[in-house]
PDB file of C-alpha atoms in Angstrom:
ATOM      1  CA  ALA A   1      67.638 156.120  93.613  1.00 70.00           C
ATOM      2  CA  GLN A   2      65.205 158.741  94.797  1.00 80.00           C
ATOM      3  CA  SER A   3      62.551 157.631  97.254  1.00 87.00           C
ATOM      4  CA  VAL A   4      60.011 158.947  99.737  1.00 91.00           C
ATOM      5  CA  THR A   5      58.958 157.641 103.113  1.00 94.00           C
ATOM      6  CA  GLN A   6      55.537 158.377 104.516  1.00 96.00           C
ATOM      7  CA  LEU A   7      55.322 158.145 108.279  1.00 93.00           C
ATOM      8  CA  GLY A   8      52.060 156.654 109.455  1.00 92.00           C
ATOM      9  CA  SER A   9      49.912 154.424 107.279  1.00 93.00           C
ATOM     10  CA  HIS A  10      46.755 155.667 109.022  1.00 96.00           C
ATOM     11  CA  VAL A  11      45.954 159.064 110.479  1.00 97.00           C
ATOM     12  CA  SER A  12      42.692 159.895 112.198  1.00 97.00           C
ATOM     13  CA  VAL A  13      41.577 163.451 112.998  1.00 97.00           C
ATOM     14  CA  SER A  14      38.381 165.105 114.088  1.00 97.00           C
ATOM     15  CA  GLU A  15      36.467 167.320 111.731  1.00 97.00           C
ATOM     16  CA  GLY A  16      37.851 170.847 112.036  1.00 97.00           C
ATOM     17  CA  ALA A  17      41.203 169.686 113.402  1.00 98.00           C
ATOM     18  CA  LEU A  18      44.615 170.197 111.830  1.00 98.00           C
ATOM     19  CA  VAL A  19      45.705 167.627 109.280  1.00 98.00           C
ATOM     20  CA  LEU A  20      49.415 166.751 109.173  1.00 98.00           C
ATOM     21  CA  LEU A  21      50.663 164.005 106.878  1.00 98.00           C
ATOM     22  CA  ARG A  22      54.387 163.368 106.935  1.00 97.00           C
ATOM     23  CA  CYS A  23      56.728 162.698 104.042  1.00 96.00           C
ATOM     24  CA  ASN A  24      60.518 162.534 103.960  1.00 95.00           C
ATOM     25  CA  TYR A  25      62.459 162.256 100.754  1.00 91.00           C
ATOM     26  CA  SER A  26      65.788 160.809  99.842  1.00 87.00           C
ATOM     27  CA  SER A  27      67.482 162.611  97.021  1.00 73.00           C
ATOM     28  CA  SER A  28      70.983 163.730  96.235  1.00 68.00           C
ATOM     29  CA  VAL A  29      69.742 166.665  94.209  1.00 68.00           C
ATOM     30  CA  PRO A  30      66.789 169.028  94.689  1.00 67.00           C
ATOM     31  CA  PRO A  31      63.843 166.913  93.618  1.00 76.00           C
ATOM     32  CA  TYR A  32      60.419 167.463  92.212  1.00 88.00           C
ATOM     33  CA  LEU A  33      58.017 166.473  95.001  1.00 92.00           C
ATOM     34  CA  PHE A  34      54.309 165.832  94.775  1.00 94.00           C
ATOM     35  CA  TRP A  35      51.285 165.006  96.859  1.00 97.00           C
ATOM     36  CA  TYR A  36      48.507 163.025  95.214  1.00 96.00           C
ATOM     37  CA  VAL A  37      45.144 162.035  96.679  1.00 96.00           C
ATOM     38  CA  GLN A  38      43.130 158.914  95.928  1.00 95.00           C
ATOM     39  CA  TYR A  39      39.449 158.856  96.794  1.00 92.00           C
ATOM     40  CA  PRO A  40      37.706 155.471  97.043  1.00 88.00           C
ATOM     41  CA  ASN A  41      37.317 153.723  93.698  1.00 83.00           C
ATOM     42  CA  GLN A  42      39.078 156.509  91.848  1.00 87.00           C
ATOM     43  CA  GLY A  43      42.448 157.206  90.329  1.00 90.00           C
ATOM     44  CA  LEU A  44      44.991 159.552  91.824  1.00 93.00           C
ATOM     45  CA  GLN A  45      44.760 163.301  91.393  1.00 93.00           C
ATOM     46  CA  LEU A  46      47.387 165.915  92.004  1.00 94.00           C
ATOM     47  CA  LEU A  47      47.067 168.005  95.166  1.00 96.00           C
ATOM     48  CA  LEU A  48      50.239 170.035  94.781  1.00 95.00           C
ATOM     49  CA  LYS A  49      53.756 170.036  93.395  1.00 92.00           C
ATOM     50  CA  TYR A  50      57.093 171.448  94.571  1.00 90.00           C
ATOM     51  CA  THR A  51      59.431 172.658  91.857  1.00 81.00           C
ATOM     52  CA  SER A  52      61.855 174.866  93.855  1.00 77.00           C
ATOM     53  CA  ALA A  53      60.077 178.109  92.979  1.00 75.00           C
ATOM     54  CA  ALA A  54      58.836 178.468  96.558  1.00 82.00           C
ATOM     55  CA  THR A  55      59.261 176.372  99.678  1.00 87.00           C
ATOM     56  CA  LEU A  56      55.619 176.731 100.709  1.00 93.00           C
ATOM     57  CA  VAL A  57      53.363 175.241  98.094  1.00 94.00           C
ATOM     58  CA  LYS A  58      49.618 175.743  98.064  1.00 95.00           C
ATOM     59  CA  GLY A  59      47.426 173.133  96.504  1.00 94.00           C
ATOM     60  CA  ILE A  60      43.795 172.378  95.921  1.00 94.00           C
ATOM     61  CA  ASN A  61      41.131 171.936  98.597  1.00 93.00           C
ATOM     62  CA  GLY A  62      43.018 174.050 101.148  1.00 96.00           C
ATOM     63  CA  PHE A  63      46.067 171.801 101.401  1.00 97.00           C
ATOM     64  CA  GLU A  64      49.617 173.079 101.475  1.00 97.00           C
ATOM     65  CA  ALA A  65      53.073 171.597 101.926  1.00 96.00           C
ATOM     66  CA  GLU A  66      56.388 173.023 103.010  1.00 94.00           C
ATOM     67  CA  PHE A  67      59.693 171.912 101.535  1.00 92.00           C
ATOM     68  CA  LYS A  68      62.403 171.787 104.208  1.00 91.00           C
ATOM     69  CA  LYS A  69      65.771 170.870 102.780  1.00 88.00           C
ATOM     70  CA  SER A  70      67.453 170.709 106.192  1.00 89.00           C
ATOM     71  CA  GLU A  71      64.957 168.069 107.300  1.00 91.00           C
ATOM     72  CA  THR A  72      64.490 166.447 103.843  1.00 91.00           C
ATOM     73  CA  SER A  73      60.776 166.753 104.483  1.00 93.00           C
ATOM     74  CA  PHE A  74      57.704 167.726 102.507  1.00 94.00           C
ATOM     75  CA  HIS A  75      54.842 167.418 104.980  1.00 97.00           C
ATOM     76  CA  LEU A  76      51.254 168.032 103.899  1.00 98.00           C
ATOM     77  CA  THR A  77      48.967 170.150 106.072  1.00 98.00           C
ATOM     78  CA  LYS A  78      45.459 171.517 106.148  1.00 98.00           C
ATOM     79  CA  PRO A  79      44.309 173.825 108.949  1.00 97.00           C
ATOM     80  CA  SER A  80      40.821 172.381 109.302  1.00 97.00           C
ATOM     81  CA  ALA A  81      39.805 168.884 108.238  1.00 97.00           C
ATOM     82  CA  HIS A  82      36.549 168.274 106.423  1.00 97.00           C
ATOM     83  CA  MET A  83      34.712 164.982 106.122  1.00 96.00           C
ATOM     84  CA  SER A  84      35.324 165.064 102.373  1.00 95.00           C
ATOM     85  CA  ASP A  85      39.094 164.940 102.993  1.00 97.00           C
ATOM     86  CA  ALA A  86      38.867 161.259 103.942  1.00 97.00           C
ATOM     87  CA  ALA A  87      41.030 159.516 101.355  1.00 97.00           C
ATOM     88  CA  GLU A  88      44.465 158.029 100.811  1.00 96.00           C
ATOM     89  CA  TYR A  89      47.322 160.448 100.301  1.00 98.00           C
ATOM     90  CA  PHE A  90      50.527 159.678  98.476  1.00 97.00           C
ATOM     91  CA  CYS A  91      53.781 161.559  98.521  1.00 96.00           C
ATOM     92  CA  ALA A  92      55.877 161.108  95.375  1.00 94.00           C
ATOM     93  CA  VAL A  93      59.255 162.081  93.973  1.00 90.00           C
ATOM     94  CA  THR A  94      60.606 162.009  90.478  1.00 85.00           C
ATOM     95  CA  GLY A  95      62.800 158.955  90.090  1.00 64.00           C
ATOM     96  CA  GLY A  96      64.235 159.658  86.708  1.00 68.00           C
ATOM     97  CA  ARG A  97      61.316 160.289  84.399  1.00 66.00           C
ATOM     98  CA  ALA A  98      58.671 158.371  86.343  1.00 79.00           C
ATOM     99  CA  LEU A  99      57.174 159.138  89.717  1.00 87.00           C
ATOM    100  CA  THR A 100      58.135 157.016  92.700  1.00 89.00           C
ATOM    101  CA  PHE A 101      55.341 156.917  95.252  1.00 92.00           C
ATOM    102  CA  GLY A 102      55.394 156.457  98.983  1.00 94.00           C
ATOM    103  CA  SER A 103      53.356 153.759 100.655  1.00 94.00           C
ATOM    104  CA  GLY A 104      50.435 156.073 101.287  1.00 95.00           C
ATOM    105  CA  THR A 105      48.639 157.443 104.349  1.00 97.00           C
ATOM    106  CA  ARG A 106      44.956 156.807 104.833  1.00 97.00           C
ATOM    107  CA  LEU A 107      43.261 159.800 106.408  1.00 97.00           C
ATOM    108  CA  GLN A 108      40.125 159.248 108.452  1.00 97.00           C
ATOM    109  CA  VAL A 109      38.040 162.230 109.537  1.00 97.00           C
ATOM    110  CA  GLN A 110      35.815 161.677 112.551  1.00 96.00           C
ATOM    111  CA  PRO A 111      32.640 163.732 112.977  1.00 94.00           C
TER     112      PRO A 111
ATOM    113  CA  ASP B   1      37.180 163.397  85.215  1.00 83.00           C
ATOM    114  CA  SER B   2      40.898 163.238  84.409  1.00 86.00           C
ATOM    115  CA  GLY B   3      40.366 162.627  80.689  1.00 93.00           C
ATOM    116  CA  VAL B   4      42.251 159.324  80.842  1.00 97.00           C
ATOM    117  CA  THR B   5      40.104 156.327  79.947  1.00 97.00           C
ATOM    118  CA  GLN B   6      40.869 152.790  81.007  1.00 97.00           C
ATOM    119  CA  THR B   7      39.020 149.683  79.949  1.00 97.00           C
ATOM    120  CA  PRO B   8      37.819 147.361  81.239  1.00 97.00           C
ATOM    121  CA  LYS B   9      37.111 148.542  84.786  1.00 96.00           C
ATOM    122  CA  HIS B  10      37.073 145.013  86.132  1.00 97.00           C
ATOM    123  CA  LEU B  11      38.625 141.821  84.834  1.00 97.00           C
ATOM    124  CA  ILE B  12      38.333 138.360  86.345  1.00 97.00           C
ATOM    125  CA  THR B  13      40.410 135.574  84.892  1.00 97.00           C
ATOM    126  CA  ALA B  14      42.202 132.382  85.802  1.00 97.00           C
ATOM    127  CA  THR B  15      45.832 131.557  86.435  1.00 97.00           C
ATOM    128  CA  GLY B  16      47.835 130.953  83.288  1.00 97.00           C
ATOM    129  CA  GLN B  17      45.645 133.174  81.152  1.00 98.00           C
ATOM    130  CA  ARG B  18      46.532 136.300  79.185  1.00 98.00           C
ATOM    131  CA  VAL B  19      44.738 139.643  79.360  1.00 98.00           C
ATOM    132  CA  THR B  20      45.025 143.048  77.718  1.00 98.00           C
ATOM    133  CA  LEU B  21      44.361 146.315  79.492  1.00 98.00           C
ATOM    134  CA  ARG B  22      43.688 149.390  77.410  1.00 98.00           C
ATOM    135  CA  CYS B  23      44.351 153.063  78.065  1.00 98.00           C
ATOM    136  CA  SER B  24      43.432 156.190  76.140  1.00 98.00           C
ATOM    137  CA  PRO B  25      45.409 159.221  77.302  1.00 97.00           C
ATOM    138  CA  ARG B  26      44.122 162.764  77.613  1.00 97.00           C
ATOM    139  CA  SER B  27      43.774 164.570  74.342  1.00 95.00           C
ATOM    140  CA  GLY B  28      47.156 166.070  73.469  1.00 93.00           C
ATOM    141  CA  ASP B  29      49.200 164.031  75.938  1.00 96.00           C
ATOM    142  CA  LEU B  30      52.067 162.150  74.321  1.00 96.00           C
ATOM    143  CA  SER B  31      53.294 160.160  77.299  1.00 95.00           C
ATOM    144  CA  VAL B  32      51.618 157.183  78.937  1.00 96.00           C
ATOM    145  CA  TYR B  33      52.610 155.490  82.172  1.00 96.00           C
ATOM    146  CA  TRP B  34      51.473 152.201  83.690  1.00 97.00           C
ATOM    147  CA  TYR B  35      51.381 151.592  87.429  1.00 96.00           C
ATOM    148  CA  GLN B  36      50.393 148.586  89.509  1.00 96.00           C
ATOM    149  CA  GLN B  37      48.766 149.095  92.894  1.00 94.00           C
ATOM    150  CA  SER B  38      48.543 146.232  95.376  1.00 93.00           C
ATOM    151  CA  LEU B  39      48.195 146.022  99.131  1.00 88.00           C
ATOM    152  CA  ASP B  40      51.619 144.508  99.690  1.00 87.00           C
ATOM    153  CA  GLN B  41      53.649 146.397  97.062  1.00 88.00           C
ATOM    154  CA  GLY B  42      51.876 149.744  97.013  1.00 90.00           C
ATOM    155  CA  LEU B  43      52.075 151.797  93.818  1.00 93.00           C
ATOM    156  CA  GLN B  44      54.758 150.425  91.535  1.00 93.00           C
ATOM    157  CA  PHE B  45      55.845 152.042  88.293  1.00 93.00           C
ATOM    158  CA  LEU B  46      55.828 149.553  85.430  1.00 96.00           C
ATOM    159  CA  ILE B  47      56.646 151.338  82.201  1.00 96.00           C
ATOM    160  CA  GLN B  48      56.447 154.651  80.329  1.00 95.00           C
ATOM    161  CA  TYR B  49      55.928 155.361  76.652  1.00 96.00           C
ATOM    162  CA  TYR B  50      56.380 158.620  74.826  1.00 95.00           C
ATOM    163  CA  ASN B  51      54.936 159.079  71.351  1.00 95.00           C
ATOM    164  CA  GLY B  52      55.092 155.379  70.620  1.00 95.00           C
ATOM    165  CA  GLU B  53      58.556 154.716  72.023  1.00 95.00           C
ATOM    166  CA  GLU B  54      59.464 153.117  75.327  1.00 95.00           C
ATOM    167  CA  ARG B  55      60.925 155.876  77.524  1.00 92.00           C
ATOM    168  CA  ALA B  56      61.470 154.269  80.933  1.00 92.00           C
ATOM    169  CA  LYS B  57      61.055 150.885  82.502  1.00 92.00           C
ATOM    170  CA  GLY B  58      60.348 150.123  86.131  1.00 91.00           C
ATOM    171  CA  ASN B  59      59.453 146.949  87.992  1.00 84.00           C
ATOM    172  CA  ILE B  60      57.775 145.258  85.046  1.00 93.00           C
ATOM    173  CA  LEU B  61      57.872 141.480  84.904  1.00 94.00           C
ATOM    174  CA  GLU B  62      59.030 139.714  81.749  1.00 96.00           C
ATOM    175  CA  ARG B  63      55.530 138.193  81.488  1.00 97.00           C
ATOM    176  CA  PHE B  64      54.184 141.712  81.041  1.00 97.00           C
ATOM    177  CA  SER B  65      54.565 143.856  77.967  1.00 97.00           C
ATOM    178  CA  ALA B  66      53.160 147.112  76.723  1.00 97.00           C
ATOM    179  CA  GLN B  67      52.997 149.245  73.642  1.00 97.00           C
ATOM    180  CA  GLN B  68      51.760 152.633  72.543  1.00 98.00           C
ATOM    181  CA  PHE B  69      50.074 152.872  69.183  1.00 97.00           C
ATOM    182  CA  PRO B  70      50.198 155.673  66.577  1.00 96.00           C
ATOM    183  CA  ASP B  71      46.920 157.069  67.890  1.00 96.00           C
ATOM    184  CA  LEU B  72      48.677 157.248  71.304  1.00 97.00           C
ATOM    185  CA  HIS B  73      46.480 154.756  73.100  1.00 97.00           C
ATOM    186  CA  SER B  74      48.375 152.123  75.018  1.00 98.00           C
ATOM    187  CA  GLU B  75      47.867 148.497  75.920  1.00 98.00           C
ATOM    188  CA  LEU B  76      49.356 146.512  78.762  1.00 98.00           C
ATOM    189  CA  ASN B  77      49.535 142.783  78.114  1.00 98.00           C
ATOM    190  CA  LEU B  78      49.784 140.423  81.067  1.00 98.00           C
ATOM    191  CA  SER B  79      50.470 136.762  80.322  1.00 97.00           C
ATOM    192  CA  SER B  80      50.870 133.506  82.258  1.00 97.00           C
ATOM    193  CA  LEU B  81      48.914 135.165  85.009  1.00 98.00           C
ATOM    194  CA  GLU B  82      49.558 134.246  88.629  1.00 97.00           C
ATOM    195  CA  LEU B  83      47.498 134.845  91.741  1.00 96.00           C
ATOM    196  CA  GLY B  84      49.956 137.527  92.775  1.00 95.00           C
ATOM    197  CA  ASP B  85      49.196 139.567  89.675  1.00 97.00           C
ATOM    198  CA  SER B  86      45.821 140.474  91.152  1.00 97.00           C
ATOM    199  CA  ALA B  87      45.978 144.226  91.573  1.00 97.00           C
ATOM    200  CA  LEU B  88      44.666 147.562  90.415  1.00 96.00           C
ATOM    201  CA  TYR B  89      46.415 148.694  87.260  1.00 97.00           C
ATOM    202  CA  PHE B  90      46.518 152.401  86.566  1.00 96.00           C
ATOM    203  CA  CYS B  91      47.339 154.253  83.437  1.00 97.00           C
ATOM    204  CA  ALA B  92      48.423 157.874  83.583  1.00 96.00           C
ATOM    205  CA  SER B  93      49.298 160.401  80.930  1.00 96.00           C
ATOM    206  CA  SER B  94      51.236 163.632  80.709  1.00 94.00           C
ATOM    207  CA  VAL B  95      51.952 166.165  78.036  1.00 93.00           C
ATOM    208  CA  GLY B  96      55.582 165.471  77.266  1.00 87.00           C
ATOM    209  CA  GLY B  97      56.858 162.922  79.731  1.00 80.00           C
ATOM    210  CA  ALA B  98      59.485 165.180  81.277  1.00 81.00           C
ATOM    211  CA  ALA B  99      60.465 164.964  84.923  1.00 78.00           C
ATOM    212  CA  GLY B 100      58.208 167.051  87.116  1.00 80.00           C
ATOM    213  CA  GLU B 101      55.186 166.974  84.846  1.00 86.00           C
ATOM    214  CA  LYS B 102      51.747 166.501  86.325  1.00 89.00           C
ATOM    215  CA  LEU B 103      50.328 163.062  85.729  1.00 92.00           C
ATOM    216  CA  PHE B 104      46.649 162.519  85.033  1.00 94.00           C
ATOM    217  CA  PHE B 105      45.423 159.125  86.190  1.00 95.00           C
ATOM    218  CA  GLY B 106      42.649 156.941  84.906  1.00 96.00           C
ATOM    219  CA  SER B 107      40.309 155.197  87.323  1.00 95.00           C
ATOM    220  CA  GLY B 108      42.118 151.894  86.890  1.00 96.00           C
ATOM    221  CA  THR B 109      41.447 148.310  85.905  1.00 97.00           C
ATOM    222  CA  GLN B 110      40.872 145.926  88.795  1.00 97.00           C
ATOM    223  CA  LEU B 111      42.369 142.568  87.845  1.00 98.00           C
ATOM    224  CA  SER B 112      41.401 139.484  89.808  1.00 97.00           C
ATOM    225  CA  VAL B 113      43.256 136.255  89.043  1.00 97.00           C
ATOM    226  CA  LEU B 114      41.497 133.206  90.481  1.00 96.00           C
TER     227      LEU B 114
END
């Protein structure tokens, strides 16, 4: 079964600092990979999606992720954190027809 | 606003009771998914429907059931409720239900079983 592992349940950065959220996937075939964000008291919304068209995927709000097959990774980055980026971030992989989510990483942004 | 509507937003009930959660997908979306989010289990896929038919089943308990109606709205029925069923239940929809499609999530129903 396909799965993802998110390293670090909490990440804290200063405003303006680099954001790096880690995700490793387990899949026997090239997967569809996703990053979703959940703001407080809201549902999840898609940040970006990897579909094998390009290894570097750009998403909304300045986020991007790089697919590295050799490392089975799909880490999420943003060059400069903003206070509004504070949220929970989920990496996900297609497990059959439904998405299988990682355990989530809560991002805190310190002023 | 994702376009997915879930009602009610909050539900408080007692153990042993039965509740129904409702979801209206985005206009034009044929597939509906149900997820359960809890602190200890994270986000767990429960079930998927496509155009009224069950398409995929995940970690859904036998006490839980769902259906998708001809107008494409969906209901998740939870019965013989236990304390451990307290969670946030999300509905999501997508256009066709194929692998790799973007899911649009509702804002969830917070279920508290006392």
